Coordinates of N, CA and C in Angstrom, one line a residue:
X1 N 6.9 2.8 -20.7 CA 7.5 2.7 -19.3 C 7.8 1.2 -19.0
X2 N 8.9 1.2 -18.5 CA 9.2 -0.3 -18.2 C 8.9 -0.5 -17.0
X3 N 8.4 -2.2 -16.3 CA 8.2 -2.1 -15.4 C 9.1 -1.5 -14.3
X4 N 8.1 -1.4 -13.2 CA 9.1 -0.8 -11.4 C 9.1 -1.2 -10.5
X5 N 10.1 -1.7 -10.1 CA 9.9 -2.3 -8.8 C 10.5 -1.6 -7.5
X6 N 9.4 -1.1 -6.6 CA 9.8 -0.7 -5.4 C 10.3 -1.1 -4.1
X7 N 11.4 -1.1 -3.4 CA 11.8 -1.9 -2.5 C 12.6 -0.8 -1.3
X8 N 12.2 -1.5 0.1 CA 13.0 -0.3 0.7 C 14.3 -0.9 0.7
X9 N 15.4 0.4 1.0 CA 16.7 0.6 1.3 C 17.3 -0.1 2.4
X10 N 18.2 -1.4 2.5 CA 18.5 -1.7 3.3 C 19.1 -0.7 4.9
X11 N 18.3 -1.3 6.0 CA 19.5 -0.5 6.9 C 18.3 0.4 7.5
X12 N 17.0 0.4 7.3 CA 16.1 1.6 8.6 C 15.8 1.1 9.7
X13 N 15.3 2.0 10.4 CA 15.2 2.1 11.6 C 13.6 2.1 11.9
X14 N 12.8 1.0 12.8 CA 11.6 1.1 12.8 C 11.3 1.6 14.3
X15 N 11.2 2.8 14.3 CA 10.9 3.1 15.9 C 12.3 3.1 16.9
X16 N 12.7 2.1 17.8 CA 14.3 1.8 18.7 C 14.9 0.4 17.5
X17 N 14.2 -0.1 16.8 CA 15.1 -1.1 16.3 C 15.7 -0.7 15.1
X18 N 16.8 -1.7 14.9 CA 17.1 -1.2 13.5 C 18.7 -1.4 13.9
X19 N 19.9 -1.5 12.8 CA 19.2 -1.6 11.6 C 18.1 -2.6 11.0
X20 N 17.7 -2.7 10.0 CA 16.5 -3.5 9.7 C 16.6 -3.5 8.1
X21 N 16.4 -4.8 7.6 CA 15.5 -4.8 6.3 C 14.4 -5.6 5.7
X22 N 14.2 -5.3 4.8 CA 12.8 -5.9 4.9 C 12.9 -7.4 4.1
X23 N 12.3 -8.5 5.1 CA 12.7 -9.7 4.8 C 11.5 -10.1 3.2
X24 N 10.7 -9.7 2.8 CA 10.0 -10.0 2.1 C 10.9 -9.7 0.5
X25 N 11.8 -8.7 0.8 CA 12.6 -8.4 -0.4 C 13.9 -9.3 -0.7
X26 N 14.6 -10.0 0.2 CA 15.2 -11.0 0.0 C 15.3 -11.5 -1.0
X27 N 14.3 -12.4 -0.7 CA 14.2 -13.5 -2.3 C 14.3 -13.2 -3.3
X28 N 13.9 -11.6 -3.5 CA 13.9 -11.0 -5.1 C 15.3 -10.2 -5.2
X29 N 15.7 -9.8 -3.9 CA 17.1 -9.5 -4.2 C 18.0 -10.6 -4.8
X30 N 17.9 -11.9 -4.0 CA 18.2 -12.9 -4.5 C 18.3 -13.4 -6.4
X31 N 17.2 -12.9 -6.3 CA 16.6 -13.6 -7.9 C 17.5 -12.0 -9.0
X32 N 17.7 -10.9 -8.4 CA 18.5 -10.3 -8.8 C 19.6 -10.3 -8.8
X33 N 20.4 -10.4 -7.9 CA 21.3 -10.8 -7.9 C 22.2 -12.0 -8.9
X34 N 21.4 -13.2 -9.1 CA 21.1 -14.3 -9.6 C 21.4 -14.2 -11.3
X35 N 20.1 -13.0 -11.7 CA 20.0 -12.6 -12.8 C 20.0 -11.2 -13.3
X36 N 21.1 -10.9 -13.4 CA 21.6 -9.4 -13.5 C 20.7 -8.6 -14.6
X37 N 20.5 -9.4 -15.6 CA 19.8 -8.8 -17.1 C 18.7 -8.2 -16.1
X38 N 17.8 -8.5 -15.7 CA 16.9 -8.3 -15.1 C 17.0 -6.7 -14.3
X39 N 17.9 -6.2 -14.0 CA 18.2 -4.5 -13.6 C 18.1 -3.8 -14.6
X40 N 18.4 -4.4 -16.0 CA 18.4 -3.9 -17.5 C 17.1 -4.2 -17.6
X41 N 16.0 -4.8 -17.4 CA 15.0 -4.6 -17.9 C 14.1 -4.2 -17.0
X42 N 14.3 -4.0 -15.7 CA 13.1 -3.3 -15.1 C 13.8 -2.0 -14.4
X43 N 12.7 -1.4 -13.8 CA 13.7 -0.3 -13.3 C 13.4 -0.9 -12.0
X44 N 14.4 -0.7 -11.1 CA 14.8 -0.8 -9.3 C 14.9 0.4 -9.0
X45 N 13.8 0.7 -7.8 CA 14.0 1.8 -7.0 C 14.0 1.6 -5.6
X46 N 14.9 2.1 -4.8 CA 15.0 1.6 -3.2 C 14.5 3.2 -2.7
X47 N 13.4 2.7 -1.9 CA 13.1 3.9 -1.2 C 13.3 3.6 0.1
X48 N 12.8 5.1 1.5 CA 13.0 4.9 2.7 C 11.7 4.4 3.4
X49 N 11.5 3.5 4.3 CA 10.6 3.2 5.2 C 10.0 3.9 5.3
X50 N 10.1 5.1 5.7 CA 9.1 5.9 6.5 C 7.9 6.2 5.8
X51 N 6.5 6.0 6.0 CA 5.5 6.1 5.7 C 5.1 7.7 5.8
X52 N 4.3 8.5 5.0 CA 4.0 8.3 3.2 C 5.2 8.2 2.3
X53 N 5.0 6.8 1.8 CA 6.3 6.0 0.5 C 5.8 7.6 -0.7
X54 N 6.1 8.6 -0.7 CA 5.9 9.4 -1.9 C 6.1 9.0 -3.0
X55 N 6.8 8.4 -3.2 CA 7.2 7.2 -4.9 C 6.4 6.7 -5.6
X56 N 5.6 6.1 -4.1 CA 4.7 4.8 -4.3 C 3.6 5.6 -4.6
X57 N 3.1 6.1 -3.3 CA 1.6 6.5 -3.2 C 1.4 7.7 -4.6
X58 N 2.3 7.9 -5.5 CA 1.9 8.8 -6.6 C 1.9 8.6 -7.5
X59 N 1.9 6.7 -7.6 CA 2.0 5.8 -8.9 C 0.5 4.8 -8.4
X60 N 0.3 4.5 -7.0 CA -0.5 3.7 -6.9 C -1.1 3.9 -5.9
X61 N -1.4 5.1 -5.3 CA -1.8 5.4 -4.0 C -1.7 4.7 -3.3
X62 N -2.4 5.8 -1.6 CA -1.6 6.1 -0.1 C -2.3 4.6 0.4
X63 N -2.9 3.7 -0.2 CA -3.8 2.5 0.2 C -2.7 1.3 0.0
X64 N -2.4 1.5 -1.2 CA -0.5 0.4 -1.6 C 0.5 0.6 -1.1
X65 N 1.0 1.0 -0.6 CA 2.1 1.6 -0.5 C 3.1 0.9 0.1
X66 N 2.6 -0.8 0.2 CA 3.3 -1.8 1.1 C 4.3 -2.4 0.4
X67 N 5.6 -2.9 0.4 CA 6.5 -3.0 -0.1 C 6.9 -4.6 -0.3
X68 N 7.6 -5.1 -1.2 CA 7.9 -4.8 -2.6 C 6.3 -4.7 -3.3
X69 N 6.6 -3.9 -4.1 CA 5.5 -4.1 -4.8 C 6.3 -3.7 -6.3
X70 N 6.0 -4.4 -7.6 CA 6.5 -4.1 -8.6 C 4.8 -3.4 -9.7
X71 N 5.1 -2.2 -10.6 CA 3.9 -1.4 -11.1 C 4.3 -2.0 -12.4
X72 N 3.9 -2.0 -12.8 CA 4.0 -2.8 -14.5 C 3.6 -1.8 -15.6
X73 N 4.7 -2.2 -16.8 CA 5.0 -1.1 -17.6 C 3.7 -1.1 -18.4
X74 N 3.2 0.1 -19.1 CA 1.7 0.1 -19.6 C 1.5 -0.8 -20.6
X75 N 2.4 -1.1 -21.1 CA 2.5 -2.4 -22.5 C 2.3 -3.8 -22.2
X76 N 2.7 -3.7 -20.9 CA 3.1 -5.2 -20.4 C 1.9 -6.3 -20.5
X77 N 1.8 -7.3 -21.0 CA 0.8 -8.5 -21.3 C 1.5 -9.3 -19.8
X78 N 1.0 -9.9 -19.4 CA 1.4 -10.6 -18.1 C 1.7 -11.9 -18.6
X79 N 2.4 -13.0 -18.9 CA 2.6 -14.3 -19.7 C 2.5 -14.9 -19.0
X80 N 2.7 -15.1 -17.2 CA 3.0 -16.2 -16.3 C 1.3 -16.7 -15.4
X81 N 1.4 -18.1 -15.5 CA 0.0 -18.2 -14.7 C 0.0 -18.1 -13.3
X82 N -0.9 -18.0 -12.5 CA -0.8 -17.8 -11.0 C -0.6 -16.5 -10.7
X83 N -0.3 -15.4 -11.3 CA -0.1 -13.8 -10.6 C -0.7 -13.9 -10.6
X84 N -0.8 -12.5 -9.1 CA -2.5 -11.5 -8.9 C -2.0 -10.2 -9.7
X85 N -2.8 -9.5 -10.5 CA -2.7 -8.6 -10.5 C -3.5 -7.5 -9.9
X86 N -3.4 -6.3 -9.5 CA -4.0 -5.6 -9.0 C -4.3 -3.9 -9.7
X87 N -5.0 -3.3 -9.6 CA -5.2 -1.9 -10.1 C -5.5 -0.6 -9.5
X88 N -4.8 0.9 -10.1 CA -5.2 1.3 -9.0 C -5.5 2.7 -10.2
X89 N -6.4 3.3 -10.4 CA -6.2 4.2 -11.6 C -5.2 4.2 -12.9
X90 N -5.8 3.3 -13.4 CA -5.0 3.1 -14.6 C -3.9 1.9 -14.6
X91 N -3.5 1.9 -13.3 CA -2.0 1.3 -13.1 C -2.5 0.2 -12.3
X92 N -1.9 -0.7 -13.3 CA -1.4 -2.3 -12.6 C -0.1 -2.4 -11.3
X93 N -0.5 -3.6 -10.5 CA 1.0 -3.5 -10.0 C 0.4 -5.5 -9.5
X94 N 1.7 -5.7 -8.9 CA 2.2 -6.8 -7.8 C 2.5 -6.4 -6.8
X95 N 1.6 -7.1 -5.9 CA 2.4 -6.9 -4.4 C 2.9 -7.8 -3.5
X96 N 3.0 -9.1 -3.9 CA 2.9 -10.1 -3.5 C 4.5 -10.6 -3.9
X97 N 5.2 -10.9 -2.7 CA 6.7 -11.5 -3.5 C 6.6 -12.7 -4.6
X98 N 6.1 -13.7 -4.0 CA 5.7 -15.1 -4.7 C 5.5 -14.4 -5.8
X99 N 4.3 -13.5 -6.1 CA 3.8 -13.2 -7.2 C 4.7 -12.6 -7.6
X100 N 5.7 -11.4 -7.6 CA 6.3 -10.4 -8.2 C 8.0 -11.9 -9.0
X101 N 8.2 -12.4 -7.9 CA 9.4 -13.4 -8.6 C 8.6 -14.2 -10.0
X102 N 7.3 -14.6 -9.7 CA 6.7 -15.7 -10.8 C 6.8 -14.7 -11.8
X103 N 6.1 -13.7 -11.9 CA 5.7 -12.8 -12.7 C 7.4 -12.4 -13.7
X104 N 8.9 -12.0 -13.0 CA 9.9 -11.3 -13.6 C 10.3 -13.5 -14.2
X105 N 10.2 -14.2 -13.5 CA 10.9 -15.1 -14.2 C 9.9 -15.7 -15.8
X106 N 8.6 -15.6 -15.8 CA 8.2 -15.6 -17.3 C 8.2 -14.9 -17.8
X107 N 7.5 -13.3 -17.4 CA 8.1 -12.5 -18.3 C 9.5 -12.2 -18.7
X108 N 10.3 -12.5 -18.2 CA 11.7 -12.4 -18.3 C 12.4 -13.4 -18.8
X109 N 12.0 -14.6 -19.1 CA 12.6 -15.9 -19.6 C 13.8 -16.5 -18.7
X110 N 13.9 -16.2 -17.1 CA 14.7 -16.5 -16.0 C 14.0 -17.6 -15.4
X111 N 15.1 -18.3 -14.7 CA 14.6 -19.4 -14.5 C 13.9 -19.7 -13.4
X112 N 12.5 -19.9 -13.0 CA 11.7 -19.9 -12.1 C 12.4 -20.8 -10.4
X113 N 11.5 -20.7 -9.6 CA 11.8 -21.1 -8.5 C 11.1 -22.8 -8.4
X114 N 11.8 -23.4 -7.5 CA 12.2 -25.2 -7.7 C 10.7 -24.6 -6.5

């Protein structure tokens, strides 16, 4: 499995506001954007706001389900220092942006953040 990263779908609606997106995904949209190889090697999935994330909570349960969070492929050796990783039955993930960009730029050989 290659790693996953979860992210909502630009453009919901939280209650009267909206549109809306989620500012924490930015930076990694950025870093995607940036570094295209990177869609080739992890998967990107955009889900909807609305809580229960079904995606999520049936890779890393209804307790994670807070977004971005990237789950890491079962093979994956972590190479970069400073991630958190986290677990949840079996399955590793990131939930932390800082962490999830540090984490795709060593594992990935992309160029980290200044």
């Amino acid at each position: 499995m290659k790693d996953k990263l979860f992210m909502l779908r630009p453009g919901f609606f939280s209650g009267s506001e909206g549109p809306l997106y989620c500012s924490d995904a930015v930076a990694i949209e950025g870093m995607l954007s940036f570094f295209p190889q990177l869609r080739s090697a992890i998967e990107v999935e955009y889900i909807d706001a609305p809580r229960p994330r079904k995606a999520i909570v049936e890779v890393i349960g209804e307790e994670n389900q807070s977004t971005p969070v990237l789950v890491l492929g079962d093979a994956q050796v972590v190479k970069g220092p400073g991630v958190t990783v986290k677990e949840h039955a079996g399955k590793r993930f990131i939930n932390a942006p800082d962490d999830i960009r540090r984490y795709l730029s060593s594992q990935y050989g992309v160029a980290g953040a200044s």
